[in-house]
Amino acid sequence: MGIQIAPSMLSSDFANLESEARRISGADWLHVDVMDGHFVPNLTLGAPVVEALAKVAEQPIDAHLMIDDPDRWAPEYVEAGAGSVTFHVEAARAPVRLAREIRAKGARASMALRPATPIEPYEDLLAELDMVLIMTVEPGFGGQKFLDVCLPKIRRTRALLDKAGGDVWLQVDGGVSVETIERCADAGADVFVAGSAVFGADAPDAMVSTLRDLATARCAH
Ligand code: DX5
Ligand code: ZN
C-alpha cells in the first residue's frame, strides 16, 4: 500500500470539521479520536459526529476508539461509516471476536497498544487484523512529545508482521512531525497519524505532502 498519512482531526476546528477536512485533501484518511473520559482522561466525540463527517468528507474515516468496552461500542462506528475502526487491546474483552465483527460489518479492523503494552502476547492475533496502531504518546491529548522509547516496539512489530506475511498496516500515533516521522518510518511504520504537526502548520495540505515525502524516502520495507 505504501506510505499513508492520516491527520488527526483532534487538532482541527471542531466547529468546522467539513471545511477542515477540505484543507487536507491530500490526506489518505481522516483520523478521528474518540475519547470517553474513562479509558483516557478526556472526552471528545462519538458515533453521531463520525457519521456526520463521513457523509461530507472525501477521505475515509479512521476511527481511533480510546474507550472502555469497545466490544460493545466499536460496531456502531462501522455503521456510522468509518472505513477503519481501531480498538485498544487493553480495553477489549474478546479482541478476536471484536476484530471479526468489525470486518464482517465491512470496515478494516485495527488494534492499538498503549506505550507500555507489549506486542508479543498478541502475535497469534495479527492475522485477524488489518492494522496495528502503536501509540507513541500516552493516549488522551494532542500535542504531546513523541516517546522514543516506543521505537523498539515498532521494529519488533514490523518483524512480527513480516514473519506473518499478509498485508497488515503498521500505524503510529502521537508526536509525529517532521522531526520524528523518519525515525518511525525507519522502524517500519507505514501509516502516520499527525495532529498538531498538520493543523498547526500554515499550510496543512503541504505539511501532509512533506510528511509523506520524508517517510517515503526512509521506508525500507
Ligand atoms: C492522542 C490521539 C492522537 C493525537 C495526536 O491520544 O490518539 O491521535 O490527536 O496528536 P499529535 O499528532 O499532536 O500528537
Ligand atoms: Zn489517535
PDB file of N, CA and C and ligand atoms in Angstrom, residues 6-11 31-35 40 42 64 66 88 133 135-146 172-177 193-198, ligand 1:
ATOM      1  N   ALA A   6      -2.520  10.117   7.897  1.00  0.00           N
ATOM      2  CA  ALA A   6      -3.862  10.234   8.483  1.00  0.00           C
ATOM      3  C   ALA A   6      -3.858  11.375   9.505  1.00  0.00           C
ATOM      4  N   PRO A   7      -4.141  12.593   9.071  1.00  0.00           N
ATOM      5  CA  PRO A   7      -4.153  13.713  10.027  1.00  0.00           C
ATOM      6  C   PRO A   7      -5.234  13.524  11.097  1.00  0.00           C
ATOM      7  N   SER A   8      -4.875  13.869  12.325  1.00  0.00           N
ATOM      8  CA  SER A   8      -5.832  13.737  13.426  1.00  0.00           C
ATOM      9  C   SER A   8      -6.703  14.982  13.512  1.00  0.00           C
ATOM     10  N   MET A   9      -8.019  14.760  13.382  1.00  0.00           N
ATOM     11  CA  MET A   9      -8.966  15.875  13.437  1.00  0.00           C
ATOM     12  C   MET A   9      -9.053  16.485  14.834  1.00  0.00           C
ATOM     13  N   LEU A  10      -8.448  15.809  15.822  1.00  0.00           N
ATOM     14  CA  LEU A  10      -8.439  16.339  17.188  1.00  0.00           C
ATOM     15  C   LEU A  10      -7.813  17.739  17.232  1.00  0.00           C
ATOM     16  N   SER A  11      -6.876  17.993  16.342  1.00  0.00           N
ATOM     17  CA  SER A  11      -6.207  19.301  16.322  1.00  0.00           C
ATOM     18  C   SER A  11      -6.868  20.267  15.355  1.00  0.00           C
ATOM     19  N   HIS A  31      -8.205  10.843  10.600  1.00  0.00           N
ATOM     20  CA  HIS A  31      -8.097  10.124  11.867  1.00  0.00           C
ATOM     21  C   HIS A  31      -8.981  10.835  12.893  1.00  0.00           C
ATOM     22  N   VAL A  32      -9.955  10.118  13.432  1.00  0.00           N
ATOM     23  CA  VAL A  32     -10.907  10.719  14.372  1.00  0.00           C
ATOM     24  C   VAL A  32     -10.732  10.050  15.734  1.00  0.00           C
ATOM     25  N   ASP A  33     -10.374  10.858  16.730  1.00  0.00           N
ATOM     26  CA  ASP A  33     -10.081  10.352  18.068  1.00  0.00           C
ATOM     27  C   ASP A  33     -11.320  10.385  18.940  1.00  0.00           C
ATOM     28  N   VAL A  34     -11.791   9.192  19.300  1.00  0.00           N
ATOM     29  CA  VAL A  34     -12.967   9.065  20.160  1.00  0.00           C
ATOM     30  C   VAL A  34     -12.487   8.763  21.576  1.00  0.00           C
ATOM     31  N   MET A  35     -12.795   9.662  22.509  1.00  0.00           N
ATOM     32  CA  MET A  35     -12.353   9.509  23.907  1.00  0.00           C
ATOM     33  C   MET A  35     -13.571   9.593  24.819  1.00  0.00           C
ATOM     34  N   VAL A  40      -9.439   7.104  28.804  1.00  0.00           N
ATOM     35  CA  VAL A  40      -8.469   8.216  28.833  1.00  0.00           C
ATOM     36  C   VAL A  40      -9.139   9.400  29.542  1.00  0.00           C
ATOM     37  N   ASN A  42     -10.063  12.298  28.976  1.00  0.00           N
ATOM     38  CA  ASN A  42     -10.502  13.369  28.078  1.00  0.00           C
ATOM     39  C   ASN A  42     -11.753  12.859  27.363  1.00  0.00           C
ATOM     40  N   HIS A  64     -10.327   6.057  15.854  1.00  0.00           N
ATOM     41  CA  HIS A  64      -9.446   5.544  16.921  1.00  0.00           C
ATOM     42  C   HIS A  64     -10.213   5.624  18.229  1.00  0.00           C
ATOM     43  N   MET A  66     -10.573   5.364  21.895  1.00  0.00           N
ATOM     44  CA  MET A  66      -9.907   5.314  23.205  1.00  0.00           C
ATOM     45  C   MET A  66     -11.006   5.265  24.256  1.00  0.00           C
ATOM     46  N   HIS A  88      -8.601  -0.394  21.465  1.00  0.00           N
ATOM     47  CA  HIS A  88      -7.424  -0.647  22.303  1.00  0.00           C
ATOM     48  C   HIS A  88      -7.495  -2.042  22.889  1.00  0.00           C
ATOM     49  N   LEU A 133      -1.891  -0.375  15.622  1.00  0.00           N
ATOM     50  CA  LEU A 133      -1.530   1.008  15.975  1.00  0.00           C
ATOM     51  C   LEU A 133      -0.636   0.986  17.207  1.00  0.00           C
ATOM     52  N   MET A 135       0.926   3.317  19.815  1.00  0.00           N
ATOM     53  CA  MET A 135       0.878   4.689  20.335  1.00  0.00           C
ATOM     54  C   MET A 135       2.280   5.142  20.718  1.00  0.00           C
ATOM     55  N   THR A 136       2.620   6.353  20.305  1.00  0.00           N
ATOM     56  CA  THR A 136       3.937   6.903  20.627  1.00  0.00           C
ATOM     57  C   THR A 136       3.830   8.083  21.600  1.00  0.00           C
ATOM     58  N   VAL A 137       2.628   8.222  22.208  1.00  0.00           N
ATOM     59  CA  VAL A 137       2.409   9.045  23.410  1.00  0.00           C
ATOM     60  C   VAL A 137       1.368   8.279  24.231  1.00  0.00           C
ATOM     61  N   GLU A 138       1.189   8.664  25.494  1.00  0.00           N
ATOM     62  CA  GLU A 138       0.051   8.131  26.244  1.00  0.00           C
ATOM     63  C   GLU A 138      -1.215   8.718  25.629  1.00  0.00           C
ATOM     64  N   PRO A 139      -2.184   7.876  25.264  1.00  0.00           N
ATOM     65  CA  PRO A 139      -3.368   8.429  24.606  1.00  0.00           C
ATOM     66  C   PRO A 139      -4.144   9.382  25.522  1.00  0.00           C
ATOM     67  N   GLY A 140      -4.808  10.337  24.897  1.00  0.00           N
ATOM     68  CA  GLY A 140      -5.657  11.255  25.657  1.00  0.00           C
ATOM     69  C   GLY A 140      -5.607  12.689  25.160  1.00  0.00           C
ATOM     70  N   PHE A 141      -4.468  13.107  24.648  1.00  0.00           N
ATOM     71  CA  PHE A 141      -4.325  14.512  24.264  1.00  0.00           C
ATOM     72  C   PHE A 141      -3.438  14.655  23.037  1.00  0.00           C
ATOM     73  N   GLY A 142      -3.723  15.667  22.231  1.00  0.00           N
ATOM     74  CA  GLY A 142      -2.845  16.011  21.123  1.00  0.00           C
ATOM     75  C   GLY A 142      -1.688  16.868  21.634  1.00  0.00           C
ATOM     76  N   GLY A 143      -0.695  17.035  20.787  1.00  0.00           N
ATOM     77  CA  GLY A 143       0.385  17.967  21.097  1.00  0.00           C
ATOM     78  C   GLY A 143       1.402  17.495  22.116  1.00  0.00           C
ATOM     79  N   GLN A 144       1.433  16.182  22.409  1.00  0.00           N
ATOM     80  CA  GLN A 144       2.418  15.688  23.376  1.00  0.00           C
ATOM     81  C   GLN A 144       3.728  15.338  22.673  1.00  0.00           C
ATOM     82  N   LYS A 145       4.754  15.178  23.493  1.00  0.00           N
ATOM     83  CA  LYS A 145       6.089  14.879  22.950  1.00  0.00           C
ATOM     84  C   LYS A 145       6.186  13.388  22.590  1.00  0.00           C
ATOM     85  N   PHE A 146       6.735  13.132  21.435  1.00  0.00           N
ATOM     86  CA  PHE A 146       6.970  11.778  20.929  1.00  0.00           C
ATOM     87  C   PHE A 146       7.836  10.974  21.909  1.00  0.00           C
ATOM     88  N   VAL A 172       1.475   4.574  13.436  1.00  0.00           N
ATOM     89  CA  VAL A 172       1.991   5.243  14.636  1.00  0.00           C
ATOM     90  C   VAL A 172       1.177   6.508  14.875  1.00  0.00           C
ATOM     91  N   ASP A 173       1.011   6.855  16.158  1.00  0.00           N
ATOM     92  CA  ASP A 173       0.137   7.970  16.538  1.00  0.00           C
ATOM     93  C   ASP A 173       0.669   8.604  17.812  1.00  0.00           C
ATOM     94  N   GLY A 174       0.978   9.906  17.714  1.00  0.00           N
ATOM     95  CA  GLY A 174       1.408  10.660  18.890  1.00  0.00           C
ATOM     96  C   GLY A 174       2.761  11.322  18.676  1.00  0.00           C
ATOM     97  N   GLY A 175       2.766  12.632  18.574  1.00  0.00           N
ATOM     98  CA  GLY A 175       4.026  13.355  18.442  1.00  0.00           C
ATOM     99  C   GLY A 175       4.725  13.154  17.113  1.00  0.00           C
ATOM    100  N   VAL A 176       3.975  12.712  16.093  1.00  0.00           N
ATOM    101  CA  VAL A 176       4.578  12.512  14.763  1.00  0.00           C
ATOM    102  C   VAL A 176       4.677  13.867  14.060  1.00  0.00           C
ATOM    103  N   SER A 177       5.876  14.192  13.575  1.00  0.00           N
ATOM    104  CA  SER A 177       6.135  15.504  12.976  1.00  0.00           C
ATOM    105  C   SER A 177       7.327  15.377  12.031  1.00  0.00           C
ATOM    106  N   VAL A 193      -0.191   9.009  11.796  1.00  0.00           N
ATOM    107  CA  VAL A 193      -1.163   9.979  12.301  1.00  0.00           C
ATOM    108  C   VAL A 193      -0.382  11.216  12.736  1.00  0.00           C
ATOM    109  N   ALA A 194      -0.871  12.384  12.372  1.00  0.00           N
ATOM    110  CA  ALA A 194      -0.243  13.615  12.855  1.00  0.00           C
ATOM    111  C   ALA A 194      -1.340  14.656  13.043  1.00  0.00           C
ATOM    112  N   GLY A 195      -1.445  15.167  14.244  1.00  0.00           N
ATOM    113  CA  GLY A 195      -2.487  16.143  14.558  1.00  0.00           C
ATOM    114  C   GLY A 195      -1.937  17.547  14.579  1.00  0.00           C
ATOM    115  N   SER A 196      -1.216  17.878  15.649  1.00  0.00           N
ATOM    116  CA  SER A 196      -0.722  19.249  15.793  1.00  0.00           C
ATOM    117  C   SER A 196       0.263  19.612  14.680  1.00  0.00           C
ATOM    118  N   ALA A 197       1.032  18.629  14.200  1.00  0.00           N
ATOM    119  CA  ALA A 197       2.006  18.939  13.136  1.00  0.00           C
ATOM    120  C   ALA A 197       1.296  19.390  11.864  1.00  0.00           C
ATOM    121  N   VAL A 198       0.145  18.783  11.565  1.00  0.00           N
ATOM    122  CA  VAL A 198      -0.574  19.127  10.328  1.00  0.00           C
ATOM    123  C   VAL A 198      -1.419  20.386  10.527  1.00  0.00           C
TER     124      VAL A 198
HETATM  125  C1  DX5 B   1      -3.796  11.093  21.205  1.00  0.00           C
HETATM  126  C2  DX5 B   1      -4.528  10.847  19.914  1.00  0.00           C
HETATM  127  C3  DX5 B   1      -3.778  11.313  18.747  1.00  0.00           C
HETATM  128  C4  DX5 B   1      -3.498  12.791  18.757  1.00  0.00           C
HETATM  129  C5  DX5 B   1      -2.240  13.047  18.001  1.00  0.00           C
HETATM  130  O1  DX5 B   1      -4.372  10.377  22.224  1.00  0.00           O
HETATM  131  O2  DX5 B   1      -4.779   9.455  19.723  1.00  0.00           O
HETATM  132  O3  DX5 B   1      -4.375  10.924  17.522  1.00  0.00           O
HETATM  133  O4  DX5 B   1      -4.540  13.549  18.201  1.00  0.00           O
HETATM  134  O5  DX5 B   1      -1.897  14.382  18.111  1.00  0.00           O
HETATM  135  P1  DX5 B   1      -0.401  14.872  17.889  1.00  0.00           P
HETATM  136  O6  DX5 B   1      -0.015  14.473  16.494  1.00  0.00           O
HETATM  137  O7  DX5 B   1      -0.486  16.333  18.096  1.00  0.00           O
HETATM  138  O8  DX5 B   1       0.462  14.171  18.917  1.00  0.00           O
END
